[in-house]
Amino acid sequence: KILDFFVMNWDHNAPHSVKKYVTEIGQAKSIDQDCDTYLFCGLPLTSSRVIGVLGDSTWIPAGQPVVHEPVTLKMLAKNELSSNIRRFNFSVTGPSHMHVAISARAGAKLINTNLVPELPKPVMWNNRATYIILYTWGIESTPLFVSLDFEVPQDWNGPTFDIALSGKCMHERTNLKTPQYVKFLNSFPNWTDVVPYLATYESWVY
């Protein structure tokens, strides 16, 4: 697992404008290779509207976070509905705000889900149609049950799709800050607007 500070740079001058205040900025790493390998660069997606700035964001090496509500995915069943239709059933659990990203591999196509009567227009990521589910819960944590039908060629043997889960810890009891994290946040000057939260990312291939 990669345990870093993820800095989403909304300002066109970021992160260079705070480099002389936040010394960790000098340790920033490129995410270009991750963007070629993982859905949404392997970064915790907060909204589909931020996809355009993911490539301008920054990874900074950090220590181990404290995660009380990790995201989990459990594959419940995989069935062949016909010679070229495969159904995957799984459950998702995690914090009160989660994003689920689903992207079919080349040659496969998502054609149906139990969540909506008709698939919406997908988001394109690395020339692949990708669907994003925003799932939130209130007082009680309730698993999300998802069924996905994929159309594949006859005698399909390779992976069918990628799925990534992002969990966002919004509340004080779950958004726990380590001493290193607090020191990092306090190093930003007063004229900056920093909105910190704890997030996790996990991905699988099926």
PDB file of C-alpha atoms in Angstrom:
ATOM      1  CA  LYS A   1       0.000   0.000   0.000  1.00  0.00           C
ATOM      2  CA  ILE A   2       1.109   3.551  -0.784  1.00  0.00           C
ATOM      3  CA  LEU A   3       0.865   5.793   2.262  1.00  0.00           C
ATOM      4  CA  ASP A   4       1.377   9.399   1.225  1.00  0.00           C
ATOM      5  CA  PHE A   5      -0.032  12.880   1.415  1.00  0.00           C
ATOM      6  CA  PHE A   6      -2.183  13.471  -1.654  1.00  0.00           C
ATOM      7  CA  VAL A   7      -2.357  17.191  -2.453  1.00  0.00           C
ATOM      8  CA  MET A   8      -5.014  18.182  -4.975  1.00  0.00           C
ATOM      9  CA  ASN A   9      -3.788  21.442  -6.442  1.00  0.00           C
ATOM     10  CA  TRP A  10      -6.846  23.542  -7.247  1.00  0.00           C
ATOM     11  CA  ASP A  11      -4.790  26.727  -7.637  1.00  0.00           C
ATOM     12  CA  HIS A  12      -2.833  27.127 -10.890  1.00  0.00           C
ATOM     13  CA  ASN A  13       0.146  28.329  -8.852  1.00  0.00           C
ATOM     14  CA  ALA A  14       0.116  25.313  -6.547  1.00  0.00           C
ATOM     15  CA  PRO A  15       2.129  23.757  -5.148  1.00  0.00           C
ATOM     16  CA  HIS A  16       4.992  26.109  -6.079  1.00  0.00           C
ATOM     17  CA  SER A  17       3.450  29.105  -4.292  1.00  0.00           C
ATOM     18  CA  VAL A  18       3.851  27.409  -0.881  1.00  0.00           C
ATOM     19  CA  LYS A  19       7.128  25.589  -1.500  1.00  0.00           C
ATOM     20  CA  LYS A  20       9.153  27.946   0.710  1.00  0.00           C
ATOM     21  CA  TYR A  21       6.699  27.394   3.597  1.00  0.00           C
ATOM     22  CA  VAL A  22       5.908  23.668   3.231  1.00  0.00           C
ATOM     23  CA  THR A  23       9.258  21.900   2.984  1.00  0.00           C
ATOM     24  CA  GLU A  24       7.636  18.554   2.125  1.00  0.00           C
ATOM     25  CA  ILE A  25       6.633  19.968  -1.289  1.00  0.00           C
ATOM     26  CA  GLY A  26      10.235  19.442  -2.343  1.00  0.00           C
ATOM     27  CA  GLN A  27       9.685  15.671  -1.925  1.00  0.00           C
ATOM     28  CA  ALA A  28       6.746  15.544  -4.335  1.00  0.00           C
ATOM     29  CA  LYS A  29       6.663  12.574  -6.732  1.00  0.00           C
ATOM     30  CA  SER A  30       5.303  12.235 -10.253  1.00  0.00           C
ATOM     31  CA  ILE A  31       2.138  10.164 -10.694  1.00  0.00           C
ATOM     32  CA  ASP A  32       2.442   9.757 -14.480  1.00  0.00           C
ATOM     33  CA  GLN A  33       3.128   6.020 -14.323  1.00  0.00           C
ATOM     34  CA  ASP A  34       0.261   5.464 -11.892  1.00  0.00           C
ATOM     35  CA  CYS A  35      -2.099   7.264 -14.282  1.00  0.00           C
ATOM     36  CA  ASP A  36      -1.174   4.772 -17.011  1.00  0.00           C
ATOM     37  CA  THR A  37      -1.671   1.768 -14.708  1.00  0.00           C
ATOM     38  CA  TYR A  38      -4.572   2.469 -12.335  1.00  0.00           C
ATOM     39  CA  LEU A  39      -8.057   3.896 -12.611  1.00  0.00           C
ATOM     40  CA  PHE A  40      -7.836   7.627 -11.906  1.00  0.00           C
ATOM     41  CA  CYS A  41      -4.090   7.378 -11.233  1.00  0.00           C
ATOM     42  CA  GLY A  42      -4.680   5.220  -8.162  1.00  0.00           C
ATOM     43  CA  LEU A  43      -5.872   8.329  -6.312  1.00  0.00           C
ATOM     44  CA  PRO A  44      -8.884   8.642  -3.985  1.00  0.00           C
ATOM     45  CA  LEU A  45     -11.534  10.223  -6.154  1.00  0.00           C
ATOM     46  CA  THR A  46     -13.649  12.855  -4.363  1.00  0.00           C
ATOM     47  CA  SER A  47     -15.886  13.742  -7.318  1.00  0.00           C
ATOM     48  CA  SER A  48     -16.022  13.073 -11.053  1.00  0.00           C
ATOM     49  CA  ARG A  49     -15.491  16.813 -11.500  1.00  0.00           C
ATOM     50  CA  VAL A  50     -11.891  16.556 -10.260  1.00  0.00           C
ATOM     51  CA  ILE A  51     -10.763  14.085 -12.931  1.00  0.00           C
ATOM     52  CA  GLY A  52      -9.334  16.904 -15.039  1.00  0.00           C
ATOM     53  CA  VAL A  53      -6.921  18.016 -12.287  1.00  0.00           C
ATOM     54  CA  LEU A  54      -5.749  14.587 -11.116  1.00  0.00           C
ATOM     55  CA  GLY A  55      -2.683  14.742 -13.348  1.00  0.00           C
ATOM     56  CA  ASP A  56      -1.659  18.050 -11.743  1.00  0.00           C
ATOM     57  CA  SER A  57      -1.925  16.676  -8.235  1.00  0.00           C
ATOM     58  CA  THR A  58       0.979  15.772  -5.981  1.00  0.00           C
ATOM     59  CA  TRP A  59       2.109  12.727  -3.982  1.00  0.00           C
ATOM     60  CA  ILE A  60       4.299  13.434  -0.968  1.00  0.00           C
ATOM     61  CA  PRO A  61       5.831  10.551   1.037  1.00  0.00           C
ATOM     62  CA  ALA A  62       4.342  10.231   4.522  1.00  0.00           C
ATOM     63  CA  GLY A  63       3.922   7.809   7.399  1.00  0.00           C
ATOM     64  CA  GLN A  64       1.280   5.254   8.274  1.00  0.00           C
ATOM     65  CA  PRO A  65      -2.240   6.728   8.634  1.00  0.00           C
ATOM     66  CA  VAL A  66      -4.853   5.581  11.128  1.00  0.00           C
ATOM     67  CA  VAL A  67      -7.814   4.136   9.194  1.00  0.00           C
ATOM     68  CA  HIS A  68     -10.814   3.023  11.244  1.00  0.00           C
ATOM     69  CA  GLU A  69     -13.156   2.504   8.274  1.00  0.00           C
ATOM     70  CA  PRO A  70     -11.275   0.932   5.343  1.00  0.00           C
ATOM     71  CA  VAL A  71     -13.051   0.204   2.070  1.00  0.00           C
ATOM     72  CA  THR A  72     -13.745  -3.465   1.401  1.00  0.00           C
ATOM     73  CA  LEU A  73     -15.078  -5.344  -1.599  1.00  0.00           C
ATOM     74  CA  LYS A  74     -16.446  -8.889  -1.406  1.00  0.00           C
ATOM     75  CA  MET A  75     -17.199 -10.845  -4.563  1.00  0.00           C
ATOM     76  CA  LEU A  76     -20.417 -12.762  -3.856  1.00  0.00           C
ATOM     77  CA  ALA A  77     -20.971 -14.590  -7.144  1.00  0.00           C
ATOM     78  CA  LYS A  78     -19.884 -14.831 -10.761  1.00  0.00           C
ATOM     79  CA  ASN A  79     -22.261 -16.401 -13.290  1.00  0.00           C
ATOM     80  CA  GLU A  80     -22.412 -16.940 -17.039  1.00  0.00           C
ATOM     81  CA  LEU A  81     -25.896 -15.883 -18.169  1.00  0.00           C
ATOM     82  CA  SER A  82     -25.109 -16.945 -21.732  1.00  0.00           C
ATOM     83  CA  SER A  83     -22.093 -17.738 -23.884  1.00  0.00           C
ATOM     84  CA  ASN A  84     -21.168 -14.042 -23.992  1.00  0.00           C
ATOM     85  CA  ILE A  85     -22.849 -12.468 -20.926  1.00  0.00           C
ATOM     86  CA  ARG A  86     -21.206 -12.625 -17.499  1.00  0.00           C
ATOM     87  CA  ARG A  87     -22.714 -11.369 -14.258  1.00  0.00           C
ATOM     88  CA  PHE A  88     -20.700 -10.304 -11.202  1.00  0.00           C
ATOM     89  CA  ASN A  89     -22.342  -9.735  -7.802  1.00  0.00           C
ATOM     90  CA  PHE A  90     -20.415  -8.063  -4.992  1.00  0.00           C
ATOM     91  CA  SER A  91     -20.831  -5.965  -1.856  1.00  0.00           C
ATOM     92  CA  VAL A  92     -19.009  -2.782  -0.867  1.00  0.00           C
ATOM     93  CA  THR A  93     -18.487  -1.457   2.654  1.00  0.00           C
ATOM     94  CA  GLY A  94     -16.538   1.483   4.002  1.00  0.00           C
ATOM     95  CA  PRO A  95     -16.874   5.030   5.379  1.00  0.00           C
ATOM     96  CA  SER A  96     -19.949   7.223   4.904  1.00  0.00           C
ATOM     97  CA  HIS A  97     -18.723   8.648   1.571  1.00  0.00           C
ATOM     98  CA  MET A  98     -17.438   6.274  -1.133  1.00  0.00           C
ATOM     99  CA  HIS A  99     -16.803   6.290  -4.866  1.00  0.00           C
ATOM    100  CA  VAL A 100     -16.866   3.078  -6.884  1.00  0.00           C
ATOM    101  CA  ALA A 101     -15.246   3.230 -10.332  1.00  0.00           C
ATOM    102  CA  ILE A 102     -15.878   0.435 -12.869  1.00  0.00           C
ATOM    103  CA  SER A 103     -14.146   0.158 -16.228  1.00  0.00           C
ATOM    104  CA  ALA A 104     -14.465  -2.728 -18.681  1.00  0.00           C
ATOM    105  CA  ARG A 105     -11.304  -4.096 -20.284  1.00  0.00           C
ATOM    106  CA  ALA A 106     -10.787  -3.813 -24.051  1.00  0.00           C
ATOM    107  CA  GLY A 107     -13.169  -6.235 -25.768  1.00  0.00           C
ATOM    108  CA  ALA A 108     -15.657  -6.284 -22.877  1.00  0.00           C
ATOM    109  CA  LYS A 109     -18.625  -3.957 -22.351  1.00  0.00           C
ATOM    110  CA  LEU A 110     -20.779  -3.173 -19.312  1.00  0.00           C
ATOM    111  CA  ILE A 111     -24.401  -3.526 -20.451  1.00  0.00           C
ATOM    112  CA  ASN A 112     -26.492  -3.630 -17.277  1.00  0.00           C
ATOM    113  CA  THR A 113     -26.536  -3.065 -13.496  1.00  0.00           C
ATOM    114  CA  ASN A 114     -29.082  -3.479 -10.733  1.00  0.00           C
ATOM    115  CA  LEU A 115     -28.554   0.126  -9.572  1.00  0.00           C
ATOM    116  CA  VAL A 116     -30.267   2.002 -12.414  1.00  0.00           C
ATOM    117  CA  PRO A 117     -32.734   1.016 -15.166  1.00  0.00           C
ATOM    118  CA  GLU A 118     -30.448   2.427 -17.854  1.00  0.00           C
ATOM    119  CA  LEU A 119     -26.696   3.039 -17.839  1.00  0.00           C
ATOM    120  CA  PRO A 120     -25.739   6.735 -17.847  1.00  0.00           C
ATOM    121  CA  LYS A 121     -23.165   8.246 -20.172  1.00  0.00           C
ATOM    122  CA  PRO A 122     -19.750   6.976 -19.045  1.00  0.00           C
ATOM    123  CA  VAL A 123     -16.684   8.994 -18.140  1.00  0.00           C
ATOM    124  CA  MET A 124     -13.760   8.319 -20.483  1.00  0.00           C
ATOM    125  CA  TRP A 125     -10.491   7.377 -18.776  1.00  0.00           C
ATOM    126  CA  ASN A 126      -7.489   6.369 -20.915  1.00  0.00           C
ATOM    127  CA  ASN A 127      -9.905   5.742 -23.799  1.00  0.00           C
ATOM    128  CA  ARG A 128     -11.985   3.359 -21.679  1.00  0.00           C
ATOM    129  CA  ALA A 129     -15.643   3.843 -20.740  1.00  0.00           C
ATOM    130  CA  THR A 130     -15.738   4.182 -16.943  1.00  0.00           C
ATOM    131  CA  TYR A 131     -18.742   4.410 -14.635  1.00  0.00           C
ATOM    132  CA  ILE A 132     -18.672   6.056 -11.205  1.00  0.00           C
ATOM    133  CA  ILE A 133     -21.009   5.274  -8.320  1.00  0.00           C
ATOM    134  CA  LEU A 134     -21.280   7.747  -5.427  1.00  0.00           C
ATOM    135  CA  TYR A 135     -22.515   5.953  -2.307  1.00  0.00           C
ATOM    136  CA  THR A 136     -23.241   7.618   1.021  1.00  0.00           C
ATOM    137  CA  TRP A 137     -24.917   6.468   4.216  1.00  0.00           C
ATOM    138  CA  GLY A 138     -26.068   8.263   7.358  1.00  0.00           C
ATOM    139  CA  ILE A 139     -26.386   6.938  10.903  1.00  0.00           C
ATOM    140  CA  GLU A 140     -25.961   3.251  10.154  1.00  0.00           C
ATOM    141  CA  SER A 141     -23.386   1.664   7.846  1.00  0.00           C
ATOM    142  CA  THR A 142     -25.170  -0.353   5.161  1.00  0.00           C
ATOM    143  CA  PRO A 143     -23.355  -2.417   2.510  1.00  0.00           C
ATOM    144  CA  LEU A 144     -23.869  -1.526  -1.135  1.00  0.00           C
ATOM    145  CA  PHE A 145     -24.880  -4.550  -3.219  1.00  0.00           C
ATOM    146  CA  VAL A 146     -23.994  -4.289  -6.900  1.00  0.00           C
ATOM    147  CA  SER A 147     -24.723  -6.568  -9.838  1.00  0.00           C
ATOM    148  CA  LEU A 148     -22.888  -5.978 -13.129  1.00  0.00           C
ATOM    149  CA  ASP A 149     -23.526  -7.658 -16.498  1.00  0.00           C
ATOM    150  CA  PHE A 150     -20.728  -7.608 -19.070  1.00  0.00           C
ATOM    151  CA  GLU A 151     -20.879  -8.579 -22.713  1.00  0.00           C
ATOM    152  CA  VAL A 152     -17.706 -10.398 -23.813  1.00  0.00           C
ATOM    153  CA  PRO A 153     -16.608 -12.297 -26.937  1.00  0.00           C
ATOM    154  CA  GLN A 154     -17.080 -16.062 -27.163  1.00  0.00           C
ATOM    155  CA  ASP A 155     -14.530 -18.084 -25.121  1.00  0.00           C
ATOM    156  CA  TRP A 156     -13.358 -15.003 -23.189  1.00  0.00           C
ATOM    157  CA  ASN A 157     -10.439 -15.878 -20.891  1.00  0.00           C
ATOM    158  CA  GLY A 158      -8.843 -12.586 -19.846  1.00  0.00           C
ATOM    159  CA  PRO A 159      -9.797 -10.055 -17.141  1.00  0.00           C
ATOM    160  CA  THR A 160     -13.224  -8.484 -17.686  1.00  0.00           C
ATOM    161  CA  PHE A 161     -13.062  -5.237 -15.738  1.00  0.00           C
ATOM    162  CA  ASP A 162     -11.202  -3.063 -13.236  1.00  0.00           C
ATOM    163  CA  ILE A 163     -12.917  -1.778 -10.112  1.00  0.00           C
ATOM    164  CA  ALA A 164     -11.591   0.830  -7.670  1.00  0.00           C
ATOM    165  CA  LEU A 165     -12.999   1.986  -4.336  1.00  0.00           C
ATOM    166  CA  SER A 166     -12.301   5.354  -2.751  1.00  0.00           C
ATOM    167  CA  GLY A 167     -13.394   6.020   0.824  1.00  0.00           C
ATOM    168  CA  LYS A 168     -13.543   9.518   2.286  1.00  0.00           C
ATOM    169  CA  CYS A 169     -13.569   9.917   6.084  1.00  0.00           C
ATOM    170  CA  MET A 170     -15.561  13.086   6.692  1.00  0.00           C
ATOM    171  CA  HIS A 171     -16.232  13.049  10.425  1.00  0.00           C
ATOM    172  CA  GLU A 172     -13.892  13.949  13.268  1.00  0.00           C
ATOM    173  CA  ARG A 173     -14.083  10.478  14.812  1.00  0.00           C
ATOM    174  CA  THR A 174     -12.806   8.882  11.579  1.00  0.00           C
ATOM    175  CA  ASN A 175     -10.685  11.684  10.106  1.00  0.00           C
ATOM    176  CA  LEU A 176      -7.877  11.045  12.575  1.00  0.00           C
ATOM    177  CA  LYS A 177      -4.711  13.089  12.182  1.00  0.00           C
ATOM    178  CA  THR A 178      -1.299  11.704  13.075  1.00  0.00           C
ATOM    179  CA  PRO A 179       1.293  14.107  14.560  1.00  0.00           C
ATOM    180  CA  GLN A 180       3.108  14.115  11.205  1.00  0.00           C
ATOM    181  CA  TYR A 181      -0.132  15.043   9.433  1.00  0.00           C
ATOM    182  CA  VAL A 182      -0.875  17.871  11.895  1.00  0.00           C
ATOM    183  CA  LYS A 183       2.660  19.260  11.478  1.00  0.00           C
ATOM    184  CA  PHE A 184       2.255  19.156   7.679  1.00  0.00           C
ATOM    185  CA  LEU A 185      -1.090  21.014   7.809  1.00  0.00           C
ATOM    186  CA  ASN A 186       0.215  23.629  10.229  1.00  0.00           C
ATOM    187  CA  SER A 187       3.117  24.474   7.917  1.00  0.00           C
ATOM    188  CA  PHE A 188       0.781  26.044   5.330  1.00  0.00           C
ATOM    189  CA  PRO A 189       0.624  29.873   5.591  1.00  0.00           C
ATOM    190  CA  ASN A 190      -2.537  31.610   6.833  1.00  0.00           C
ATOM    191  CA  TRP A 191      -3.490  32.900   3.383  1.00  0.00           C
ATOM    192  CA  THR A 192      -3.962  29.371   2.022  1.00  0.00           C
ATOM    193  CA  ASP A 193      -7.262  27.489   2.151  1.00  0.00           C
ATOM    194  CA  VAL A 194      -6.493  23.881   3.090  1.00  0.00           C
ATOM    195  CA  VAL A 195      -9.360  21.362   3.323  1.00  0.00           C
ATOM    196  CA  PRO A 196      -7.894  18.165   4.850  1.00  0.00           C
ATOM    197  CA  TYR A 197      -9.486  14.748   5.062  1.00  0.00           C
ATOM    198  CA  LEU A 198      -8.455  11.113   5.273  1.00  0.00           C
ATOM    199  CA  ALA A 199      -9.107   8.966   2.197  1.00  0.00           C
ATOM    200  CA  THR A 200      -8.319   5.427   1.078  1.00  0.00           C
ATOM    201  CA  TYR A 201      -8.069   3.708  -2.310  1.00  0.00           C
ATOM    202  CA  GLU A 202      -8.201   0.029  -3.228  1.00  0.00           C
ATOM    203  CA  SER A 203      -8.476  -1.582  -6.658  1.00  0.00           C
ATOM    204  CA  TRP A 204      -9.058  -5.059  -8.120  1.00  0.00           C
ATOM    205  CA  VAL A 205      -9.168  -6.773 -11.501  1.00  0.00           C
ATOM    206  CA  TYR A 206     -11.806  -9.421 -12.316  1.00  0.00           C
TER     207      TYR A 206
END
